[in-house]
Amino acid sequence: MHVAIVGSGPSGLYTADAVARLWPETEIDIFDRLPTPYGLVRGGIAPDHQSTKAVARAFERTLARPGTRFFGNVEIGRDLQYEELKAAYDLVIFSVGAENDRSLGIPGENLQGVYGAAAFVGWYNGHPRHHALEPLLEGSALAVIGNGNVAVDVVRVLAKTQAELADSDICEHAARRIDAARLTDLYLIGRRGPVEASFTPIELAELGELERCEIVVDPAELAVDVGPEVPEKEVKVRQRNLEILRSFALRTGEPKPMRIHVLFHAAPVAILGNERVTGLVLERTRVVDGRAELTGERFELPVETVIAAIGYHTPQIPGVPFDEQRGRFKNDEGWVEPGVYAAGWCKHGPRGVVGTNRTDAGILVKRIAEDLSSHPLPEGKPGSAAVATLLQQRGVHVIDFAGWKRIDTAEIARAQPPKPREKFVTAASLIAAAASELESSL
Ligand code: NAP
C-alpha cells in the first residue's frame, strides 16, 4: 500500500506511526510545504518550552523508518495537485493543521500594529512565512486578545528577559527586537470570565514566575466558582486556574518594571488609530448561557500593538472539500472522500496538545482499517515513483530526510550555547543548509 501524508506536524507524524504499526509493509510518503518537518513543534510551541519540543526525537524515528520518505519543500496545490496525489497513492491523509489566523471582525483590524498570533508566533519562531513580520513593539502597552494557551505563550515570551530566554530557541531577530522594546504593560484579555478561560494551570502559573514582570488581577473578578455547567472532566483544571489567579491577586512585594494585566469580561469592539494602532476599545460583558453578552459599557486601553490569539483556520487546498463555516476540511470523523482522510486540526479545528494527536491518530487509523475491510482498495497505485517524476519535471527542489538532518546539524552548530539551535528562517537559507554538507563532501 502507498500512503501519502500531507503535513509533517504532530498529527501527520503520529498518523504515519500508527499506519506503520498496523501495516508494516506500507510505503509512506510525507509531504511538507516547508523544507523542515515537525509543524507546530518547530514553528508553534513556544521557544522557551524546550521540554515539550523534545517530542521531535520520537518524530525523527518515525521519519527515519525504512519505507518512509520525507518530501520537504513540496506544496500540494502548487507543486503537486490533489488529483495527482489521489492518482498516485492508495490513501491520502491530510494533516496540514490550521495555520491561518481567524479575524476579529472589528473596525481597525487592518491597522499597522495588529497581528494574528499565527503570524506573531511564527515571527519569533522563525517560520519562513512570518520571519520578516517586524512587529511594532515601540510603545509601552500591548494587548493580547484571547484567553487560551497561545495568548499566554505570547505574553510570557514578551515579558521574559534575555537571560530568561537564553536557553530557548527564539530566533535572533526576534530576541533582539523584544530586548529593544520598551513595553511596560501587557494586557491579557478574555471576553468571558476566569472560569471560562481555556488556558491551563501549568501555563498560567508560569506567568507568576517572571523576573521583571508582575501580574495584576482584579480580585473582584475571582469571586466566582466553577458551576455545574462546566463538564466534569474540566472541573479540576478550572478550579486550579481560579486558585492560581487568586494567589496572583493576593501578591504583594516590590514593584517590577513590567506588568501583565489579566482582564476578564472584556470583548474587543474596535481598534483605534489612523495608520497605526493608538488604542483598543473594549466592552464589558456578562456570561449568559456560556456566551459573552455585551453590556454597552465601553472603555479604552491606550495600547500601540494588538495581537489576536483567538484561534486559527485551515487554508484551502484546491479540490479538497472544505467547510467554510468551520474553516477546516469537510469530513466525517476523518473521512473526506474514498481513499482520502483528514487528521488533527484540519479535521476537527485547533484544539488539544501535541499528545492528543497520538490518541486521535490511533482512532483514525482504526477507522481507515474498518473502511478498507468493507471497501478494499482498487488495484495498486504507483506511489512515490509517479510523484518523484512529476516533481523533477517541475524543477521542485525536494528536501529529503537527509537534507533535513543537514539543516538540523547546521542550526545546532551555529547556536551560541546554552541556546539549543539558531534557526535558518528563509526558504533559501534552509535549502542552502540542506545542500551544504553534501556540497562540501563532493
Ligand atoms: P483556544 O484555547 O481556543 O483560545 C482561544 C481564545 O480566543 C479563547 O479564549 C476565546 O474565547 C478567544 N476568542 C475567540 N474569538 C474571540 C473574539 N472574537 N474576541 C475575543 N476573544 C475571542 O485556542 P489557542 O489559544 O489558539 O490554542 C489552540 C490549542 O493549542 C489549544 O488546545 C491550546 O491548549 C493548545 N496550546 C497548548 C499549549 C501548551 O500546552 N502549552 C500552548 C499553546 C497552545 P472564548 O472561549 O470566549 O471563545
GROMACS .gro file of C-alpha atoms and ligand atoms in nm:
model
  490
    1MET     CA    1   0.000   0.000   0.000
    2HIS     CA    2   0.121   0.352  -0.082
    3VAL     CA    3   0.016   0.624   0.158
    4ALA     CA    4   0.065   0.999   0.123
    5ILE     CA    5   0.053   1.212   0.435
    6VAL     CA    6   0.033   1.585   0.374
    7GLY     CA    7   0.177   1.780   0.666
    8SER     CA    8   0.462   1.664   0.890
    9GLY     CA    9   0.346   1.811   1.221
   10PRO     CA   10   0.231   1.608   1.522
   11SER     CA   11  -0.093   1.486   1.363
   12GLY     CA   12   0.083   1.374   1.043
   13LEU     CA   13   0.370   1.200   1.218
   14TYR     CA   14   0.159   1.024   1.480
   15THR     CA   15  -0.067   0.910   1.194
   16ALA     CA   16   0.237   0.787   0.999
   17ASP     CA   17   0.347   0.595   1.308
   18ALA     CA   18   0.003   0.439   1.355
   19VAL     CA   19  -0.014   0.341   0.985
   20ALA     CA   20   0.335   0.186   1.001
   21ARG     CA   21   0.247  -0.014   1.312
   22LEU     CA   22  -0.071  -0.157   1.162
   23TRP     CA   23   0.068  -0.219   0.812
   24PRO     CA   24   0.447  -0.255   0.843
   25GLU     CA   25   0.490  -0.310   0.469
   26THR     CA   26   0.332   0.023   0.377
   27GLU     CA   27   0.531   0.284   0.188
   28ILE     CA   28   0.461   0.620   0.347
   29ASP     CA   29   0.548   0.949   0.177
   30ILE     CA   30   0.522   1.256   0.399
   31PHE     CA   31   0.492   1.593   0.227
   32ASP     CA   32   0.553   1.933   0.378
   33ARG     CA   33   0.534   2.277   0.224
   34LEU     CA   34   0.835   2.377   0.434
   35PRO     CA   35   1.186   2.236   0.390
   36THR     CA   36   1.164   2.131   0.758
   37PRO     CA   37   0.942   1.878   0.935
   38TYR     CA   38   0.755   1.884   1.270
   39GLY     CA   39   0.499   2.160   1.206
   40LEU     CA   40   0.398   2.337   1.527
   41VAL     CA   41   0.670   2.158   1.725
   42ARG     CA   42   0.917   2.374   1.535
   43GLY     CA   43   0.706   2.676   1.445
   44GLY     CA   44   0.435   2.697   1.711
   45ILE     CA   45   0.541   2.565   2.051
   46ALA     CA   46   0.694   2.847   2.250
   47PRO     CA   47   1.074   2.868   2.217
   48ASP     CA   48   1.115   2.855   2.597
   49HIS     CA   49   0.921   2.526   2.618
   50GLN     CA   50   1.211   2.307   2.512
   51SER     CA   51   1.093   2.001   2.704
   52THR     CA   52   0.770   1.996   2.501
   53LYS     CA   53   0.976   2.019   2.183
   54ALA     CA   54   1.171   1.707   2.282
   55VAL     CA   55   0.893   1.504   2.116
   56ALA     CA   56   1.080   1.581   1.792
   57ARG     CA   57   1.317   1.296   1.882
   58ALA     CA   58   1.032   1.045   1.856
   59PHE     CA   59   0.915   1.209   1.532
   60GLU     CA   60   1.264   1.171   1.391
   61ARG     CA   61   1.240   0.795   1.439
   62THR     CA   62   0.909   0.796   1.252
   63LEU     CA   63   1.066   0.984   0.960
   64ALA     CA   64   1.375   0.761   0.959
   65ARG     CA   65   1.173   0.437   0.933
   66PRO     CA   66   1.268   0.235   0.623
   67GLY     CA   67   0.981   0.271   0.376
   68THR     CA   68   0.902   0.625   0.489
   69ARG     CA   69   1.016   0.922   0.279
   70PHE     CA   70   1.010   1.292   0.357
   71PHE     CA   71   0.924   1.528   0.071
   72GLY     CA   72   1.003   1.868   0.221
   73ASN     CA   73   0.955   2.194   0.029
   74VAL     CA   74   0.665   2.041  -0.169
   75GLU     CA   75   0.331   2.219  -0.154
   76ILE     CA   76   0.015   2.036  -0.251
   77GLY     CA   77  -0.193   2.266  -0.468
   78ARG     CA   78   0.123   2.433  -0.607
   79ASP     CA   79   0.392   2.172  -0.683
   80LEU     CA   80   0.158   1.874  -0.694
   81GLN     CA   81  -0.217   1.876  -0.740
   82TYR     CA   82  -0.468   1.696  -0.523
   83GLU     CA   83  -0.585   1.487  -0.822
   84GLU     CA   84  -0.225   1.381  -0.890
   85LEU     CA   85  -0.186   1.272  -0.530
   86LYS     CA   86  -0.504   1.065  -0.545
   87ALA     CA   87  -0.387   0.905  -0.870
   88ALA     CA   88  -0.050   0.811  -0.716
   89TYR     CA   89  -0.149   0.687  -0.369
   90ASP     CA   90  -0.391   0.430  -0.230
   91LEU     CA   91  -0.456   0.655   0.068
   92VAL     CA   92  -0.412   1.030   0.108
   93ILE     CA   93  -0.422   1.171   0.461
   94PHE     CA   94  -0.425   1.546   0.516
   95SER     CA   95  -0.270   1.671   0.838
   96VAL     CA   96  -0.198   2.029   0.738
   97GLY     CA   97  -0.312   2.187   1.064
   98ALA     CA   98  -0.473   2.530   1.080
   99GLU     CA   99  -0.212   2.790   1.000
  100ASN     CA  100  -0.425   3.095   0.923
  101ASP     CA  101  -0.536   3.342   1.189
  102ARG     CA  102  -0.905   3.392   1.248
  103SER     CA  103  -1.001   3.754   1.211
  104LEU     CA  104  -1.150   3.965   1.490
  105GLY     CA  105  -1.407   4.120   1.256
  106ILE     CA  106  -1.389   4.464   1.423
  107PRO     CA  107  -1.301   4.810   1.285
  108GLY     CA  108  -0.930   4.891   1.285
  109GLU     CA  109  -0.819   4.533   1.238
  110ASN     CA  110  -0.605   4.625   0.938
  111LEU     CA  111  -0.407   4.900   1.112
  112GLN     CA  112  -0.030   4.872   1.145
  113GLY     CA  113   0.044   4.715   1.481
  114VAL     CA  114  -0.231   4.449   1.468
  115TYR     CA  115  -0.112   4.090   1.430
  116GLY     CA  116  -0.264   3.746   1.444
  117ALA     CA  117  -0.096   3.501   1.679
  118ALA     CA  118  -0.005   3.261   1.397
  119ALA     CA  119   0.197   3.541   1.237
  120PHE     CA  120   0.341   3.671   1.565
  121VAL     CA  121   0.439   3.329   1.699
  122GLY     CA  122   0.569   3.236   1.353
  123TRP     CA  123   0.784   3.550   1.365
  124TYR     CA  124   0.962   3.468   1.690
  125ASN     CA  125   0.983   3.101   1.595
  126GLY     CA  126   1.141   3.177   1.255
  127HIS     CA  127   0.864   3.044   1.032
  128PRO     CA  128   0.968   3.128   0.672
  129ARG     CA  129   0.623   3.278   0.608
  130HIS     CA  130   0.642   3.516   0.904
  131HIS     CA  131   1.008   3.575   0.989
  132ALA     CA  132   1.003   3.920   0.827
  133LEU     CA  133   0.696   4.045   1.017
  134GLU     CA  134   0.894   4.312   1.210
  135PRO     CA  135   0.610   4.377   1.455
  136LEU     CA  136   0.574   4.724   1.602
  137LEU     CA  137   0.689   4.694   1.962
  138GLU     CA  138   0.791   5.053   2.023
  139GLY     CA  139   0.505   5.152   2.252
  140SER     CA  140   0.479   5.089   2.622
  141ALA     CA  141   0.149   4.898   2.614
  142LEU     CA  142   0.038   4.595   2.417
  143ALA     CA  143  -0.283   4.388   2.420
  144VAL     CA  144  -0.314   4.017   2.359
  145ILE     CA  145  -0.673   3.918   2.287
  146GLY     CA  146  -0.775   3.566   2.386
  147ASN     CA  147  -0.763   3.350   2.697
  148GLY     CA  148  -0.607   3.037   2.552
  149ASN     CA  149  -0.258   2.894   2.590
  150VAL     CA  150  -0.139   3.072   2.277
  151ALA     CA  151  -0.225   3.410   2.432
  152VAL     CA  152  -0.038   3.307   2.749
  153ASP     CA  153   0.265   3.199   2.543
  154VAL     CA  154   0.278   3.535   2.367
  155VAL     CA  155   0.267   3.749   2.683
  156ARG     CA  156   0.522   3.527   2.857
  157VAL     CA  157   0.772   3.541   2.570
  158LEU     CA  158   0.735   3.921   2.553
  159ALA     CA  159   0.773   3.955   2.929
  160LYS     CA  160   1.086   3.743   2.962
  161THR     CA  161   1.431   3.894   2.988
  162GLN     CA  162   1.710   3.794   2.752
  163ALA     CA  163   1.861   3.592   3.037
  164GLU     CA  164   1.532   3.404   3.080
  165LEU     CA  165   1.526   3.332   2.707
  166ALA     CA  166   1.893   3.234   2.685
  167ASP     CA  167   1.830   2.858   2.669
  168SER     CA  168   1.531   2.891   2.439
  169ASP     CA  169   1.546   2.866   2.060
  170ILE     CA  170   1.387   3.205   1.997
  171CYS     CA  171   1.523   3.343   1.670
  172GLU     CA  172   1.795   3.603   1.698
  173HIS     CA  173   1.597   3.869   1.506
  174ALA     CA  174   1.303   3.835   1.748
  175ALA     CA  175   1.517   3.822   2.063
  176ARG     CA  176   1.683   4.148   1.959
  177ARG     CA  177   1.355   4.323   1.886
  178ILE     CA  178   1.196   4.208   2.212
  179ASP     CA  179   1.504   4.322   2.400
  180ALA     CA  180   1.488   4.665   2.235
  181ALA     CA  181   1.115   4.702   2.312
  182ARG     CA  182   1.017   4.932   2.595
  183LEU     CA  183   0.697   4.753   2.690
  184THR     CA  184   0.578   4.807   3.045
  185ASP     CA  185   0.214   4.696   3.032
  186LEU     CA  186   0.084   4.381   2.867
  187TYR     CA  187  -0.293   4.319   2.872
  188LEU     CA  188  -0.421   3.962   2.851
  189ILE     CA  189  -0.786   3.996   2.756
  190GLY     CA  190  -1.067   3.742   2.786
  191ARG     CA  191  -1.415   3.811   2.654
  192ARG     CA  192  -1.557   3.572   2.916
  193GLY     CA  193  -1.467   3.513   3.281
  194PRO     CA  194  -1.189   3.327   3.462
  195VAL     CA  195  -1.396   3.007   3.481
  196GLU     CA  196  -1.441   3.002   3.102
  197ALA     CA  197  -1.076   3.071   3.019
  198SER     CA  198  -0.918   2.791   2.816
  199PHE     CA  199  -0.557   2.834   2.934
  200THR     CA  200  -0.426   2.555   3.154
  201PRO     CA  201  -0.280   2.574   3.508
  202ILE     CA  202   0.085   2.499   3.432
  203GLU     CA  203   0.096   2.768   3.161
  204LEU     CA  204  -0.095   3.018   3.378
  205ALA     CA  205   0.132   2.959   3.679
  206GLU     CA  206   0.440   3.036   3.467
  207LEU     CA  207   0.317   3.395   3.436
  208GLY     CA  208   0.373   3.430   3.808
  209GLU     CA  209   0.741   3.337   3.787
  210LEU     CA  210   0.875   3.611   3.565
  211GLU     CA  211   1.185   3.801   3.665
  212ARG     CA  212   1.092   4.151   3.554
  213CYS     CA  213   0.716   4.126   3.533
  214GLU     CA  214   0.439   4.119   3.791
  215ILE     CA  215   0.085   4.005   3.735
  216VAL     CA  216  -0.220   4.216   3.810
  217VAL     CA  217  -0.564   4.059   3.857
  218ASP     CA  218  -0.876   4.227   3.995
  219PRO     CA  219  -0.986   4.011   4.294
  220ALA     CA  220  -1.349   4.114   4.229
  221GLU     CA  221  -1.334   3.908   3.906
  222LEU     CA  222  -1.242   3.599   4.107
  223ALA     CA  223  -1.538   3.587   4.345
  224VAL     CA  224  -1.688   3.303   4.144
  225ASP     CA  225  -1.686   2.928   4.149
  226VAL     CA  226  -1.681   2.658   3.887
  227GLY     CA  227  -2.050   2.593   3.820
  228PRO     CA  228  -2.242   2.282   3.715
  229GLU     CA  229  -2.230   2.393   3.351
  230VAL     CA  230  -1.859   2.303   3.336
  231PRO     CA  231  -1.805   1.949   3.200
  232GLU     CA  232  -1.693   1.706   3.473
  233LYS     CA  233  -1.355   1.635   3.314
  234GLU     CA  234  -1.267   2.007   3.312
  235VAL     CA  235  -1.375   2.098   3.668
  236LYS     CA  236  -1.035   2.037   3.830
  237VAL     CA  237  -0.846   2.239   3.570
  238ARG     CA  238  -1.085   2.534   3.601
  239GLN     CA  239  -1.066   2.521   3.982
  240ARG     CA  240  -0.689   2.516   3.967
  241ASN     CA  241  -0.690   2.816   3.731
  242LEU     CA  242  -0.905   3.006   3.982
  243GLU     CA  243  -0.672   2.917   4.269
  244ILE     CA  244  -0.369   3.039   4.074
  245LEU     CA  245  -0.543   3.363   3.977
  246ARG     CA  246  -0.644   3.420   4.340
  247SER     CA  247  -0.286   3.367   4.451
  248PHE     CA  248  -0.178   3.627   4.192
  249ALA     CA  249  -0.438   3.874   4.320
  250LEU     CA  250  -0.311   3.837   4.679
  251ARG     CA  251   0.053   3.902   4.594
  252THR     CA  252   0.243   4.186   4.748
  253GLY     CA  253   0.607   4.279   4.707
  254GLU     CA  254   0.845   4.512   4.533
  255PRO     CA  255   0.701   4.655   4.212
  256LYS     CA  256   0.863   4.529   3.891
  257PRO     CA  257   0.923   4.728   3.572
  258MET     CA  258   0.661   4.535   3.375
  259ARG     CA  259   0.306   4.422   3.441
  260ILE     CA  260   0.070   4.167   3.289
  261HIS     CA  261  -0.287   4.286   3.347
  262VAL     CA  262  -0.530   3.995   3.329
  263LEU     CA  263  -0.866   4.135   3.217
  264PHE     CA  264  -1.185   3.932   3.202
  265HIS     CA  265  -1.533   4.007   3.067
  266ALA     CA  266  -1.390   4.244   2.807
  267ALA     CA  267  -1.475   4.197   2.438
  268PRO     CA  268  -1.282   4.387   2.172
  269VAL     CA  269  -1.512   4.614   1.970
  270ALA     CA  270  -1.273   4.846   1.782
  271ILE     CA  271  -0.905   4.919   1.734
  272LEU     CA  272  -0.826   5.290   1.720
  273GLY     CA  273  -0.573   5.477   1.507
  274ASN     CA  274  -0.519   5.635   1.167
  275GLU     CA  275  -0.237   5.431   1.020
  276ARG     CA  276  -0.101   5.278   1.338
  277VAL     CA  277  -0.275   5.148   1.645
  278THR     CA  278  -0.328   5.405   1.920
  279GLY     CA  279  -0.582   5.223   2.133
  280LEU     CA  280  -0.821   4.935   2.182
  281VAL     CA  281  -1.188   4.976   2.269
  282LEU     CA  282  -1.332   4.702   2.488
  283GLU     CA  283  -1.688   4.644   2.601
  284ARG     CA  284  -1.772   4.483   2.930
  285THR     CA  285  -1.957   4.154   2.900
  286ARG     CA  286  -2.150   3.917   3.121
  287VAL     CA  287  -2.167   3.548   3.056
  288VAL     CA  288  -2.517   3.428   2.973
  289ASP     CA  289  -2.572   3.060   2.887
  290GLY     CA  290  -2.199   3.026   2.837
  291ARG     CA  291  -2.178   3.314   2.586
  292ALA     CA  292  -2.026   3.660   2.625
  293GLU     CA  293  -2.311   3.912   2.612
  294LEU     CA  294  -2.221   4.280   2.560
  295THR     CA  295  -2.339   4.522   2.830
  296GLY     CA  296  -2.293   4.854   2.647
  297GLU     CA  297  -2.027   4.972   2.894
  298ARG     CA  298  -1.712   5.058   2.698
  299PHE     CA  299  -1.359   5.157   2.794
  300GLU     CA  300  -1.032   5.218   2.614
  301LEU     CA  301  -0.680   5.089   2.657
  302PRO     CA  302  -0.401   5.310   2.522
  303VAL     CA  303  -0.211   5.024   2.353
  304GLU     CA  304   0.008   5.053   2.045
  305THR     CA  305   0.016   4.687   1.949
  306VAL     CA  306  -0.267   4.432   1.940
  307ILE     CA  307  -0.214   4.059   1.899
  308ALA     CA  308  -0.522   3.847   1.837
  309ALA     CA  309  -0.476   3.495   1.976
  310ILE     CA  310  -0.834   3.390   1.902
  311GLY     CA  311  -0.788   3.069   1.705
  312TYR     CA  312  -0.694   2.954   1.358
  313HIS     CA  313  -0.843   2.806   1.044
  314THR     CA  314  -0.714   2.568   0.781
  315PRO     CA  315  -0.612   2.708   0.443
  316GLN     CA  316  -0.798   2.560   0.147
  317ILE     CA  317  -0.631   2.326  -0.099
  318PRO     CA  318  -0.785   2.330  -0.449
  319GLY     CA  319  -1.018   2.032  -0.489
  320VAL     CA  320  -1.025   1.922  -0.123
  321PRO     CA  321  -1.382   1.955   0.013
  322PHE     CA  322  -1.386   2.249   0.255
  323ASP     CA  323  -1.625   2.358   0.530
  324GLU     CA  324  -1.618   2.738   0.501
  325GLN     CA  325  -1.809   2.800   0.820
  326ARG     CA  326  -1.581   2.590   1.038
  327GLY     CA  327  -1.262   2.672   0.850
  328ARG     CA  328  -1.147   2.312   0.801
  329PHE     CA  329  -1.182   2.022   0.559
  330LYS     CA  330  -1.528   1.872   0.526
  331ASN     CA  331  -1.507   1.530   0.685
  332ASP     CA  332  -1.700   1.266   0.868
  333GLU     CA  333  -1.482   1.161   1.161
  334GLY     CA  334  -1.180   1.196   0.938
  335TRP     CA  335  -1.328   1.052   0.617
  336VAL     CA  336  -1.315   1.313   0.340
  337GLU     CA  337  -1.389   1.104   0.031
  338PRO     CA  338  -1.298   0.749  -0.079
  339GLY     CA  339  -0.929   0.695  -0.002
  340VAL     CA  340  -0.889   1.045   0.148
  341TYR     CA  341  -0.883   1.132   0.519
  342ALA     CA  342  -0.807   1.427   0.743
  343ALA     CA  343  -0.625   1.421   1.078
  344GLY     CA  344  -0.559   1.676   1.352
  345TRP     CA  345  -0.655   2.044   1.336
  346CYS     CA  346  -0.760   2.034   0.967
  347LYS     CA  347  -1.007   1.762   1.071
  348HIS     CA  348  -1.152   1.896   1.397
  349GLY     CA  349  -1.024   2.251   1.444
  350PRO     CA  350  -0.744   2.387   1.662
  351ARG     CA  351  -0.768   2.215   1.996
  352GLY     CA  352  -0.570   1.978   2.213
  353VAL     CA  353  -0.200   1.945   2.288
  354VAL     CA  354   0.071   1.756   2.098
  355GLY     CA  355  -0.009   1.424   2.268
  356THR     CA  356  -0.379   1.450   2.180
  357ASN     CA  357  -0.278   1.376   1.822
  358ARG     CA  358  -0.138   1.039   1.922
  359THR     CA  359  -0.472   0.915   2.052
  360ASP     CA  360  -0.655   1.071   1.757
  361ALA     CA  361  -0.417   0.905   1.510
  362GLY     CA  362  -0.489   0.563   1.660
  363ILE     CA  363  -0.864   0.623   1.628
  364LEU     CA  364  -0.832   0.746   1.270
  365VAL     CA  365  -0.617   0.456   1.155
  366LYS     CA  366  -0.859   0.208   1.315
  367ARG     CA  367  -1.136   0.375   1.120
  368ILE     CA  368  -0.934   0.354   0.796
  369ALA     CA  369  -0.878  -0.017   0.862
  370GLU     CA  370  -1.255  -0.069   0.904
  371ASP     CA  371  -1.323   0.121   0.581
  372LEU     CA  372  -1.066  -0.091   0.398
  373SER     CA  373  -1.217  -0.414   0.523
  374SER     CA  374  -1.559  -0.319   0.386
  375HIS     CA  375  -1.427  -0.141   0.073
  376PRO     CA  376  -1.096  -0.300  -0.029
  377LEU     CA  377  -0.859  -0.084  -0.228
  378PRO     CA  378  -0.872  -0.100  -0.607
  379GLU     CA  379  -0.557  -0.202  -0.795
  380GLY     CA  380  -0.225  -0.086  -0.650
  381LYS     CA  381  -0.111   0.265  -0.729
  382PRO     CA  382   0.247   0.370  -0.813
  383GLY     CA  383   0.329   0.583  -0.506
  384SER     CA  384   0.649   0.788  -0.495
  385ALA     CA  385   0.774   0.678  -0.834
  386ALA     CA  386   0.499   0.880  -1.005
  387VAL     CA  387   0.529   1.192  -0.792
  388ALA     CA  388   0.909   1.195  -0.795
  389THR     CA  389   0.899   1.218  -1.176
  390LEU     CA  390   0.642   1.499  -1.169
  391LEU     CA  391   0.843   1.694  -0.912
  392GLN     CA  392   1.161   1.652  -1.114
  393GLN     CA  393   0.990   1.766  -1.434
  394ARG     CA  394   0.864   2.074  -1.249
  395GLY     CA  395   1.205   2.159  -1.109
  396VAL     CA  396   1.090   2.134  -0.745
  397HIS     CA  397   1.382   2.130  -0.502
  398VAL     CA  398   1.273   1.848  -0.275
  399ILE     CA  399   1.435   1.832   0.070
  400ASP     CA  400   1.452   1.472   0.189
  401PHE     CA  401   1.517   1.342   0.540
  402ALA     CA  402   1.896   1.356   0.491
  403GLY     CA  403   1.858   1.718   0.377
  404TRP     CA  404   1.659   1.798   0.691
  405LYS     CA  405   1.926   1.635   0.907
  406ARG     CA  406   2.187   1.862   0.745
  407ILE     CA  407   1.972   2.165   0.828
  408ASP     CA  408   1.931   2.034   1.183
  409THR     CA  409   2.304   1.983   1.229
  410ALA     CA  410   2.389   2.326   1.086
  411GLU     CA  411   2.133   2.503   1.306
  412ILE     CA  412   2.265   2.335   1.620
  413ALA     CA  413   2.625   2.408   1.522
  414ARG     CA  414   2.569   2.781   1.471
  415ALA     CA  415   2.385   2.841   1.802
  416GLN     CA  416   2.564   3.006   2.092
  417PRO     CA  417   2.521   2.775   2.396
  418PRO     CA  418   2.308   2.749   2.602
  419LYS     CA  419   2.084   2.821   2.303
  420PRO     CA  420   1.991   2.481   2.155
  421ARG     CA  421   1.969   2.599   1.793
  422GLU     CA  422   1.974   2.909   1.576
  423LYS     CA  423   1.717   2.851   1.304
  424PHE     CA  424   1.750   2.938   0.941
  425VAL     CA  425   1.442   3.145   0.874
  426THR     CA  426   1.409   3.176   0.497
  427ALA     CA  427   1.330   2.904   0.245
  428ALA     CA  428   1.651   2.993   0.056
  429SER     CA  429   1.878   2.962   0.362
  430LEU     CA  430   1.709   2.636   0.464
  431ILE     CA  431   1.758   2.492   0.116
  432ALA     CA  432   2.121   2.605   0.117
  433ALA     CA  433   2.178   2.444   0.457
  434ALA     CA  434   2.017   2.122   0.332
  435ALA     CA  435   2.272   2.113   0.050
  436SER     CA  436   2.574   2.238   0.248
  437GLU     CA  437   2.744   1.926   0.378
  438LEU     CA  438   2.654   1.742   0.060
  439GLU     CA  439   2.839   2.000  -0.148
  440SER     CA  440   3.143   2.012   0.078
  441SER     CA  441   3.174   1.632   0.065
  442LEU     CA  442   3.157   1.622  -0.319
  443NAP     P1  443  -0.817   2.848   2.246
  443NAP     O1  444  -0.778   2.774   2.367
  443NAP     O2  445  -0.939   2.804   2.172
  443NAP     O3  446  -0.831   3.001   2.286
  443NAP     C1  447  -0.886   3.096   2.200
  443NAP     C2  448  -0.928   3.215   2.282
  443NAP     O4  449  -0.972   3.317   2.194
  443NAP     C3  450  -1.046   3.186   2.376
  443NAP     O5  451  -1.022   3.249   2.499
  443NAP     C4  452  -1.164   3.251   2.302
  443NAP     O6  453  -1.266   3.296   2.387
  443NAP     C5  454  -1.095   3.370   2.242
  443NAP     N1  455  -1.168   3.428   2.131
  443NAP     C6  456  -1.213   3.367   2.017
  443NAP     N2  457  -1.273   3.456   1.937
  443NAP     C7  458  -1.267   3.576   2.001
  443NAP     C8  459  -1.312   3.706   1.969
  443NAP     N3  460  -1.374   3.731   1.854
  443NAP     N4  461  -1.289   3.805   2.058
  443NAP     C9  462  -1.224   3.781   2.174
  443NAP     N5  463  -1.179   3.660   2.211
  443NAP    C10  464  -1.201   3.558   2.123
  443NAP     O7  465  -0.702   2.845   2.134
  443NAP     P2  466  -0.547   2.878   2.133
  443NAP     O8  467  -0.501   2.954   2.249
  443NAP     O9  468  -0.526   2.932   1.995
  443NAP    O10  469  -0.483   2.733   2.141
  443NAP    C11  470  -0.509   2.631   2.044
  443NAP    C12  471  -0.480   2.495   2.103
  443NAP    O11  472  -0.340   2.480   2.122
  443NAP    C13  473  -0.544   2.475   2.239
  443NAP    O12  474  -0.590   2.344   2.250
  443NAP    C14  475  -0.430   2.502   2.334
  443NAP    O13  476  -0.443   2.440   2.461
  443NAP    C15  477  -0.314   2.444   2.255
  443NAP     N6  478  -0.187   2.503   2.304
  443NAP    C16  479  -0.127   2.443   2.408
  443NAP    C17  480  -0.013   2.498   2.463
  443NAP    C18  481   0.052   2.431   2.580
  443NAP    O14  482   0.011   2.322   2.616
  443NAP     N7  483   0.149   2.494   2.643
  443NAP    C19  484   0.040   2.615   2.410
  443NAP    C20  485  -0.024   2.677   2.304
  443NAP    C21  486  -0.140   2.618   2.251
  443NAP     P3  487  -1.397   3.206   2.410
  443NAP    O15  488  -1.353   3.094   2.497
  443NAP    O16  489  -1.490   3.302   2.475
  443NAP    O17  490  -1.443   3.161   2.274
   0.00000   0.00000   0.00000
